[in-house]
Amino acid sequence: MILYDLVNQKQAHFSPNSWRVRMALAHKGLSYEVSDLLFGGVPRISPTGEKRTIPTIEHAGRQVTDSWEIVRYLDDAFPNTPRLIADATHSAESHVLKFFQYWVQTTLHAGIARLVMLDLHNSLHPDDHAYFRSSREKQIQKTLEDFQAGRETRVDDFRKSLQPLRLALAHGPFVSGDQPGYADYLAFGAFQWARLSSPFKVLAEDDVVHAWFERCLDLYDGLGRRELAA
Amino acid sequence: MILYDLVNQKQAHFSPNSWRVRMALAHKGLSYEVSDLLFGGVPRISPTGEKRTIPTIEHAGRQVTDSWEIVRYLDDAFPNTPRLIADATHSAESHVLKFFQYWVQTTLHAGIARLVMLDLHNSLHPDDHAYFRSSREKQIQKTLEDFQAGRETRVDDFRKSLQPLRLALAHGPFVSGDQPGYADYLAFGAFQWARLSSPFKVLAEDDVVHAWFERCLDLYDGLGRRELAA
């Protein structure tokens, strides 16, 4: 198994969606090799020129792209490992988990981007700077500098938006209960992305979400913690 | 089975948390009687004076309070009906559903309250006005009038906060997929509460969330739609 993944200037694997897959692979006890790329290398992942995004895995001669599709593939291809996304007989449960992924995307990813986007740019390999700036400034319709400005006063709103996560963590050490599950890995990816891309503290240290994130960093012999923080 | 439920001045059952249970009972095909109450009657639900909230059900000589506990009770007491909350062997799934309930509470209930709280007060039976005003104004630290003021300019922010729900509804007619599940009933309760308490349009008519809500109103022979709107 090969995981195609992005690295920044410090060789840290900062992609939030890749962390979902990295944690899923560790949860299942599956081993793999990593193929490190810059953004500029992504179009060369597919030998036949098909569109790929990060993360992409290659297994048994096949490439699978998109974190959700990859985890479903792993659930099916390795039926003797613990499932992370409920199967078709529990369709309601997998849909609610997908909602959780959308909450992560719209609240955590979008919220964190507003706090660290310029730092993230600066953490990338210089060869990626021009691509990152032009593609992201086109999306956000302002400069990276303007987008990140004022974060000290805006960070409180971001922290308030974590309230449902905070309430859920009153029921156990993990979002998924006594043991971590895919919901934890979805949310973990977002905070790990922040940690690897910027020194800015997106979480207050006395927040239960902070304590949960530290617990996630310790999982699987400190798999997440070993990655070099910004 | 008896469901203790609140009514407003129009005799509409407006409690969002009761709608979770009403839809769950319909989903399971269970019949029940309703005991209508004003807020002032809630302390008399328990014959022994124990604390009860709305909804409370009475079944087989026992009272169960809190919507989540009631639905778990129904899942266990009627094992031949479709489960709504995953059992202990699928603990991760029930935790993610509980997160969804917290999202409903912090985003939908809190957001809708900011748009209709004064209308809600005015829709209540006059005997409940003093209790409702004093208890809610103590929580929100302002008058109901000030709390609701400016909703025309604030409603866009509320609609934006529905984005994860909107994205989830791209995968099927219901949050839970092809068929409605408890996540749908959790979110439905919030919008039904708004519909029964205020003429203010919290949803834009061209929103997929609006179309989903209309579908939910049609479920079970129009159970939700029969209730008299404000």
Tab-separated table of N, CA and C in Angstrom, chain B residues 1 21-33 57 59 70-71 73-82 84 220 223:
chain	number	residue	atom	x	y	z
B	1	MET	N	-49.646	3.880	26.624
B	1	MET	CA	-48.569	4.886	26.641
B	1	MET	C	-49.175	6.287	26.645
B	21	VAL	N	-39.842	12.779	19.865
B	21	VAL	CA	-40.486	11.575	20.388
B	21	VAL	C	-41.732	11.228	19.575
B	22	ARG	N	-42.504	12.234	19.181
B	22	ARG	CA	-43.690	11.982	18.350
B	22	ARG	C	-43.299	11.303	17.047
B	23	MET	N	-42.241	11.778	16.414
B	23	MET	CA	-41.814	11.175	15.151
B	23	MET	C	-41.237	9.768	15.400
B	24	ALA	N	-40.547	9.604	16.517
B	24	ALA	CA	-40.003	8.282	16.863
B	24	ALA	C	-41.139	7.281	17.092
B	25	LEU	N	-42.181	7.701	17.782
B	25	LEU	CA	-43.328	6.818	18.035
B	25	LEU	C	-44.008	6.448	16.715
B	26	ALA	N	-44.143	7.425	15.813
B	26	ALA	CA	-44.755	7.153	14.512
B	26	ALA	C	-43.873	6.213	13.689
B	27	HIS	N	-42.558	6.451	13.708
B	27	HIS	CA	-41.587	5.607	12.997
B	27	HIS	C	-41.733	4.146	13.430
B	28	LYS	N	-41.986	3.963	14.708
B	28	LYS	CA	-42.110	2.615	15.283
B	28	LYS	C	-43.537	2.071	15.196
B	29	GLY	N	-44.472	2.905	14.777
B	29	GLY	CA	-45.854	2.456	14.686
B	29	GLY	C	-46.504	2.220	16.039
B	30	LEU	N	-46.086	2.932	17.048
B	30	LEU	CA	-46.641	2.762	18.401
B	30	LEU	C	-47.750	3.786	18.640
B	31	SER	N	-48.797	3.360	19.287
B	31	SER	CA	-49.898	4.285	19.573
B	31	SER	C	-49.792	4.792	21.007
B	32	TYR	N	-50.401	5.954	21.236
B	32	TYR	CA	-50.263	6.597	22.543
B	32	TYR	C	-51.346	7.647	22.694
B	33	GLU	N	-51.575	8.024	23.936
B	33	GLU	CA	-52.453	9.156	24.216
B	33	GLU	C	-51.590	10.341	24.626
B	57	ILE	N	-42.772	10.394	28.971
B	57	ILE	CA	-43.772	9.376	28.634
B	57	ILE	C	-44.048	8.523	29.864
B	59	HIS	N	-45.312	4.598	30.596
B	59	HIS	CA	-45.549	3.303	29.952
B	59	HIS	C	-45.283	2.202	30.964
B	70	ILE	N	-36.006	8.669	26.377
B	70	ILE	CA	-37.282	8.090	25.952
B	70	ILE	C	-37.085	7.221	24.712
B	71	VAL	N	-36.330	7.729	23.737
B	71	VAL	CA	-36.139	6.964	22.499
B	71	VAL	C	-35.319	5.702	22.777
B	73	TYR	N	-35.394	4.112	25.587
B	73	TYR	CA	-36.355	3.245	26.270
B	73	TYR	C	-37.252	2.543	25.245
B	74	LEU	N	-37.755	3.290	24.271
B	74	LEU	CA	-38.634	2.702	23.244
B	74	LEU	C	-37.886	1.646	22.434
B	75	ASP	N	-36.618	1.940	22.086
B	75	ASP	CA	-35.807	0.959	21.349
B	75	ASP	C	-35.690	-0.351	22.130
B	76	ASP	N	-35.533	-0.238	23.440
B	76	ASP	CA	-35.360	-1.435	24.262
B	76	ASP	C	-36.685	-2.121	24.576
B	77	ALA	N	-37.722	-1.316	24.857
B	77	ALA	CA	-39.009	-1.891	25.287
B	77	ALA	C	-39.778	-2.506	24.120
B	78	PHE	N	-39.474	-2.061	22.907
B	78	PHE	CA	-40.178	-2.575	21.716
B	78	PHE	C	-39.145	-3.070	20.705
B	79	PRO	N	-38.477	-4.189	21.031
B	79	PRO	CA	-37.355	-4.656	20.199
B	79	PRO	C	-37.772	-5.099	18.799
B	80	ASN	N	-39.073	-5.286	18.586
B	80	ASN	CA	-39.510	-5.668	17.236
B	80	ASN	C	-39.809	-4.472	16.344
B	81	THR	N	-39.604	-3.262	16.860
B	81	THR	CA	-39.773	-2.065	16.031
B	81	THR	C	-38.389	-1.594	15.583
B	82	PRO	N	-38.305	-0.810	14.489
B	82	PRO	CA	-36.980	-0.371	14.020
B	82	PRO	C	-36.272	0.498	15.064
B	84	LEU	N	-33.850	3.316	16.599
B	84	LEU	CA	-33.500	4.668	16.164
B	84	LEU	C	-32.127	5.103	16.659
B	220	TYR	N	-45.777	10.071	7.732
B	220	TYR	CA	-46.804	9.484	8.618
B	220	TYR	C	-48.139	10.208	8.442
B	223	LEU	N	-48.446	13.842	9.801
B	223	LEU	CA	-48.498	14.025	11.265
B	223	LEU	C	-48.059	15.420	11.685
